[in-house]
Short mmCIF file of C-alpha atoms in Angstrom, two decimals:
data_model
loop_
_atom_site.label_atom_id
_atom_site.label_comp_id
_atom_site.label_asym_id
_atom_site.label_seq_id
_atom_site.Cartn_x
_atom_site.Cartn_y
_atom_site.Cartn_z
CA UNK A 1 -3.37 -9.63 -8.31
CA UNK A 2 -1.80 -6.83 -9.86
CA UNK A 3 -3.89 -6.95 -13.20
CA UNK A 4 -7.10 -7.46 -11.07
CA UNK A 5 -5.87 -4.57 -9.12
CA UNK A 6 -5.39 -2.48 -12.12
CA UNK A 7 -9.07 -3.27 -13.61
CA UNK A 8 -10.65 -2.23 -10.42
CA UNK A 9 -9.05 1.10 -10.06
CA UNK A 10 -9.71 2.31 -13.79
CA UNK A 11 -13.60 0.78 -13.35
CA UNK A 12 -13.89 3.15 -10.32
CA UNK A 13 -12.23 5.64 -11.66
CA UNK A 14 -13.82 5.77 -14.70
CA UNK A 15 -17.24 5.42 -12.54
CA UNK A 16 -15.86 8.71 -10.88
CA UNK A 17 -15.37 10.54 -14.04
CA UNK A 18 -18.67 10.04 -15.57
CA UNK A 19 -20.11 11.02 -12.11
CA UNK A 20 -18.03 14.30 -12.42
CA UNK A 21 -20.07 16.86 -13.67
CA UNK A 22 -23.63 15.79 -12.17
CA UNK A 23 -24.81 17.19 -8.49
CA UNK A 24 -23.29 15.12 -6.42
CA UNK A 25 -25.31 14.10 -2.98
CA UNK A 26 -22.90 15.06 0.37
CA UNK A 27 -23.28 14.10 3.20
CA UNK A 28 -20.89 15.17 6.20
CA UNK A 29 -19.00 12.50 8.75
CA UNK A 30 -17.42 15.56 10.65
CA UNK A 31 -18.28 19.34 10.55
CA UNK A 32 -15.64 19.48 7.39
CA UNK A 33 -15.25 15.83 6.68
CA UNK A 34 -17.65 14.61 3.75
CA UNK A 35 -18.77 11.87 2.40
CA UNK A 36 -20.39 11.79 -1.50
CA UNK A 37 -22.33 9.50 -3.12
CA UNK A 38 -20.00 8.57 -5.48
CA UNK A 39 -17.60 7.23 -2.83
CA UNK A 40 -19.63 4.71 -1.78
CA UNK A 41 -20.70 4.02 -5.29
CA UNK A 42 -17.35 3.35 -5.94
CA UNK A 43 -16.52 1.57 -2.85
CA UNK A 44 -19.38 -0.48 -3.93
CA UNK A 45 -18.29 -1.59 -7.19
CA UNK A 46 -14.68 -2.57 -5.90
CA UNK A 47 -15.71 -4.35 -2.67
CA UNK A 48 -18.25 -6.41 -4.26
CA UNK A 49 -15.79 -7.39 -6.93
CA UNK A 50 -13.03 -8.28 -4.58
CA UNK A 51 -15.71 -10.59 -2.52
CA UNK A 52 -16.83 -12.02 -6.03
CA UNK A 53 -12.98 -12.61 -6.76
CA UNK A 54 -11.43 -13.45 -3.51
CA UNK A 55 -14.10 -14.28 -0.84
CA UNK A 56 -11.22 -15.67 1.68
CA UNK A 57 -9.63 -12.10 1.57
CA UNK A 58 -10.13 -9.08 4.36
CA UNK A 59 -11.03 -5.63 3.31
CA UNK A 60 -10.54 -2.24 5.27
CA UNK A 61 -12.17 0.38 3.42
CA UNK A 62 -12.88 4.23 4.30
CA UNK A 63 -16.98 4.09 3.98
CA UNK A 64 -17.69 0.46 4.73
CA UNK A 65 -14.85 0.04 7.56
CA UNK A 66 -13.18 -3.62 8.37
CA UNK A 67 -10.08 -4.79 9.56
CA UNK A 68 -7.34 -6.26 8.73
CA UNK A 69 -7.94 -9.63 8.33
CA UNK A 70 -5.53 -12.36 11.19
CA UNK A 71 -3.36 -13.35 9.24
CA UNK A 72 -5.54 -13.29 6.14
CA UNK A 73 -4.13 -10.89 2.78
CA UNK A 74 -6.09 -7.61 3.37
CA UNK A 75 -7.37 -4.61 0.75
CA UNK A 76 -7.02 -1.45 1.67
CA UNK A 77 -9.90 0.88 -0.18
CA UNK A 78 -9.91 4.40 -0.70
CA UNK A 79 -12.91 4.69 -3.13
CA UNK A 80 -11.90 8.79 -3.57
CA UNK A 81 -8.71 9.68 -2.44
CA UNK A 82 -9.41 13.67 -2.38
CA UNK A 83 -13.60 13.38 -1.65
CA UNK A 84 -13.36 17.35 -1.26
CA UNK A 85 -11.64 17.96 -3.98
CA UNK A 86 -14.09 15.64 -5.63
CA UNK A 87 -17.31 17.37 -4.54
CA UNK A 88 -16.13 20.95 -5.22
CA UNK A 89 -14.96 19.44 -8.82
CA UNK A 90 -11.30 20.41 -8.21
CA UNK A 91 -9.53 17.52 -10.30
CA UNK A 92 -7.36 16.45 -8.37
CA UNK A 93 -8.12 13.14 -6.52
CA UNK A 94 -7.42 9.53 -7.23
CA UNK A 95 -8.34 5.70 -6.27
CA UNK A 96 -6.23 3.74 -4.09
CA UNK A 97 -5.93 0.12 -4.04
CA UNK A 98 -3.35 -2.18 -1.91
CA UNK A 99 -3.44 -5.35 -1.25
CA UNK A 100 -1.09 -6.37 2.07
CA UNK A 101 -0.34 -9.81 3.22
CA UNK A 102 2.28 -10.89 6.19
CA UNK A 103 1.96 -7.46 7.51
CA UNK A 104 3.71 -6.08 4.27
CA UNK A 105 2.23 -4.34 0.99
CA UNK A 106 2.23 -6.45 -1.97
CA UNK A 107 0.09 -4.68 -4.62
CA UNK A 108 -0.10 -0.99 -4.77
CA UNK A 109 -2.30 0.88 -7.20
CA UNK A 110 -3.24 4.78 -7.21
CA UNK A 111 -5.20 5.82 -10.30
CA UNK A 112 -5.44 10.08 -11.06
CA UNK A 113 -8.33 9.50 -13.76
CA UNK A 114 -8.41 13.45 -14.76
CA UNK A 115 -4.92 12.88 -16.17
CA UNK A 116 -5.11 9.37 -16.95
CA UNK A 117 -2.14 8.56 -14.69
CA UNK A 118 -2.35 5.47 -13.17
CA UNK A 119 0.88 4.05 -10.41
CA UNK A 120 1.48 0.42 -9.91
CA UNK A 121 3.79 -0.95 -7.84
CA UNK A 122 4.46 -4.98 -6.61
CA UNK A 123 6.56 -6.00 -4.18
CA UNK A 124 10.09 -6.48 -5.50
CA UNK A 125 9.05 -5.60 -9.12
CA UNK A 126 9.61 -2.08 -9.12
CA UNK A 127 7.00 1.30 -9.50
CA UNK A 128 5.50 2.44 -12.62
CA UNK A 129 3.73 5.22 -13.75
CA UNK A 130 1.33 4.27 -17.22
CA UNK A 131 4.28 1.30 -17.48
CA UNK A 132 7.20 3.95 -16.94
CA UNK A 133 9.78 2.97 -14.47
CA UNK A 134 9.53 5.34 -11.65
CA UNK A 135 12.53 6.65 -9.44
CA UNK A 136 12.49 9.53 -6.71
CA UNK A 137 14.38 13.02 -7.56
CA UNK A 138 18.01 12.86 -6.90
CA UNK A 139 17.78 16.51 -4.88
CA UNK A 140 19.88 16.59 -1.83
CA UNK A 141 18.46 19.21 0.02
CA UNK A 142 15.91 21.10 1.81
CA UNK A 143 16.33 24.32 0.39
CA UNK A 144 16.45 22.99 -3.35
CA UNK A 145 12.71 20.83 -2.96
CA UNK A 146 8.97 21.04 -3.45
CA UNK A 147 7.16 19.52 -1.06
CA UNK A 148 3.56 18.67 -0.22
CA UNK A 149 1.39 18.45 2.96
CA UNK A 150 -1.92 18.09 4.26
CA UNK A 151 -4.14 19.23 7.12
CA UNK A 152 -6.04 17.53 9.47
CA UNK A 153 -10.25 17.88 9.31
CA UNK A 154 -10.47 18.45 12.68
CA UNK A 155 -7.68 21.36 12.52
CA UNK A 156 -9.38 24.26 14.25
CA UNK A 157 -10.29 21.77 17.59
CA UNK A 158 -5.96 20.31 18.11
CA UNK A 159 -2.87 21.73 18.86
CA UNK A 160 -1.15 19.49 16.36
CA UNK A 161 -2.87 20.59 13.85
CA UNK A 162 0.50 20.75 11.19
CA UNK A 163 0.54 24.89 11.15
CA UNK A 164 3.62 25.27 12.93
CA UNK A 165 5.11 22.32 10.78
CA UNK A 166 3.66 24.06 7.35
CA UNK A 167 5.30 27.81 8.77
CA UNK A 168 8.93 26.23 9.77
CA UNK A 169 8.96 23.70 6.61
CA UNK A 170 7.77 26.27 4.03
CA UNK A 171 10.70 29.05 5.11
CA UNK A 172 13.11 26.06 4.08
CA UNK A 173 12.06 25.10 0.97
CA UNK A 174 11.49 26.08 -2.47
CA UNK A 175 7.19 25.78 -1.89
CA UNK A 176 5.14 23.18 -0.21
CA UNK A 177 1.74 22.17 -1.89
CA UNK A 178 -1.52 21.48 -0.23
CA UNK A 179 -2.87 19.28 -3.00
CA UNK A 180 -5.86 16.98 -1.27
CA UNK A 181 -4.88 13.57 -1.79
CA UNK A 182 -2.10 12.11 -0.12
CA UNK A 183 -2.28 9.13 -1.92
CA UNK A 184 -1.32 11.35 -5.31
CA UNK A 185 1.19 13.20 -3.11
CA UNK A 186 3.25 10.17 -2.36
CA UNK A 187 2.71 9.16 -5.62
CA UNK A 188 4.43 12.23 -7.20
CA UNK A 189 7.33 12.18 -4.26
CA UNK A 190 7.71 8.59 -6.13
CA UNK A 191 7.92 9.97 -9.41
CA UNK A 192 10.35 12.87 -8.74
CA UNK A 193 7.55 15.51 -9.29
CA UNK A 194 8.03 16.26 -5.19
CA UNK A 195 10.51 15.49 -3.01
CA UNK A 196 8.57 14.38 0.18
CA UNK A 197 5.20 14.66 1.39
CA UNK A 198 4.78 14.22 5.55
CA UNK A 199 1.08 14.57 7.59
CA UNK A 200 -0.58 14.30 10.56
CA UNK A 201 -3.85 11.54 10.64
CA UNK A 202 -3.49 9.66 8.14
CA UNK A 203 -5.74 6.69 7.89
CA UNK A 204 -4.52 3.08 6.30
CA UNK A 205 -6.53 3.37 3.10
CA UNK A 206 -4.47 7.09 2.15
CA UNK A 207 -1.34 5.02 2.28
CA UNK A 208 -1.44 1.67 2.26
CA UNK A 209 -0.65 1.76 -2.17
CA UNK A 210 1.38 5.27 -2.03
CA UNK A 211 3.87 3.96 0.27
CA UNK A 212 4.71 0.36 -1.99
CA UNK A 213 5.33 3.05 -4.71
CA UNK A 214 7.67 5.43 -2.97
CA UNK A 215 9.66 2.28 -1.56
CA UNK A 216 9.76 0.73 -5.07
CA UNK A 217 10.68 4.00 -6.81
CA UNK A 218 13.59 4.37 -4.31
CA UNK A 219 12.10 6.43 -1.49
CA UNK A 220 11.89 6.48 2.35
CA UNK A 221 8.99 6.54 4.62
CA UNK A 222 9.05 6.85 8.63
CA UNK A 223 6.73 7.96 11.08
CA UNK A 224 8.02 10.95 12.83
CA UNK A 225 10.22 9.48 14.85
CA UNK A 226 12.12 8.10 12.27
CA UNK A 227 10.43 4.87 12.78
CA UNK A 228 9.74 2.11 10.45
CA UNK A 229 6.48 3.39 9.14
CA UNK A 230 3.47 1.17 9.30
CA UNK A 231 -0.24 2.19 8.23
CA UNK A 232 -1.41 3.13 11.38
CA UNK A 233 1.70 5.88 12.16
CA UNK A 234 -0.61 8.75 13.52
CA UNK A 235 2.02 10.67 11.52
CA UNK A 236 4.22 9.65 8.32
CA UNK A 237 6.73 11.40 6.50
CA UNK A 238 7.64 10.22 2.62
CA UNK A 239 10.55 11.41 0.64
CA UNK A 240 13.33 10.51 -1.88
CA UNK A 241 15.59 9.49 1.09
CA UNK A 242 17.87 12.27 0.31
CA UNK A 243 16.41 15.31 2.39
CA UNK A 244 14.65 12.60 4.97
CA UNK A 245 16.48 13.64 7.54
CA UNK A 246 16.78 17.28 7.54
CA UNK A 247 12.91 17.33 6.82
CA UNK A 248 12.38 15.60 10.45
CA UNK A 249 14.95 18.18 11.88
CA UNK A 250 13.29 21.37 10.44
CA UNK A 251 9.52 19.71 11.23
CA UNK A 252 10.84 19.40 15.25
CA UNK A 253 9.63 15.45 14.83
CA UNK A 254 12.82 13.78 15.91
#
């Protein structure tokens, strides 16, 4: 599964590379939300080749939709992790892949194809980054870590729209990045190149892969109650464990 996984995510993200540099069509599913045609050329190729592969599986993807599947092991698709990022040609955006089964993640792939970076993760096998063991930073606190968030796209129409968060969190902290992809985010909270990541409306696709990583590598993630985190939390906080709980104080979540 995890070597199928693997293929998929460097097809599409190859697919996403070569697609790069040409005008790309956008459409828009929400005044700021957009959609290109190289997500659901992307989507494409790995939906049709999990179907091809495993026709008994589920999929949930972010252009095509699903569900998860009763009882059956379920993908979780995000054919551009980072679609604005993507159509502006900002590099920074990934593919996310995770398989889930039993209601628990089993396969976990995120693949950054601008740096050729690509994070596995199994289920009791550990976290990897290009076959590098991954572990989270050993940072104790707040004040000493660099963290990441992200806004919601409807953040000018909702109250809860993280801005408060953002202002309280980034007087705390050595700087918080707004980077576009949560899925890299968590990915780099599992790698020790951020401490945590937390954000409001998430969908399952953004974390479904991340999170396998960060728990592999070491880390925590709750929703912000300090709940076991599952990957429809409206709201999820990731981190190395170490500053978990101070983050939920200073963020007014608990």
């Amino acid at each position: 599964m995890l070597a199928f996984a693997i293929d998929l995510a460097r097809q599409a993200g190859q697919l996403l590379l070569d697609g790069l540099s040409r005008q790309r069509q956008i459409d828009l599913k929400s005044p700021y939300e957009l959609v290109t045609d190289m997500d659901r050329a992307s989507e494409e190729l790995i939906v049709e080749a999990i179907r091809a592969r495993f026709p008994d599986h589920a999929i949930l993807a972010e252009e095509s939709g699903g569900a998860f599947g009763d009882g059956r092991p379920t993908w979780l698709i995000d054919p551009i992790d980072g679609t604005n990022n993507y159509a502006h040609g900002f590099p920074f955006f990934s593919v996310s892949l995770a398989l889930w089964d039993a209601g628990r993640p089993q396969v976990g792939v995120v693949f950054d194809p601008t740096r050729d970076e690509l994070f596995t993760a199994q289920a009791g096998a550990g976290a990897f980054c290009n076959a590098q063991p991954l572990r989270v930073s050993r940072i104790g606190t707040l004040a000493s870590a660099l963290l990441s968030t992200g806004f919601p796209y409807d953040f000018g129409s909702r109250d809860d729209n993280n801005l408060r968060e953002f202002s309280r969190v980034q007087a705390r902290c050595q700087g918080v990045r707004r980077c576009g992809s949560a899925a890299l985010d968590i990915a780099y909270v599992a790698m020790g190149r951020l401490e945590a990541h937390w954000e409001i409306g998430l969908k399952p696709w953004d974390t479904g892969a991340a999170a396998l990583l960060l728990l592999e590598a070491g880390g925590r993630i709750t929703d912000s109650a300090a709940a076991p985190w599952h990957p429809w939390s409206p709201r999820a906080v990731a981190s190395n464990g170490l500053i978990h709980d101070e983050l939920l104080e200073v963020l007014g979540w608990r």
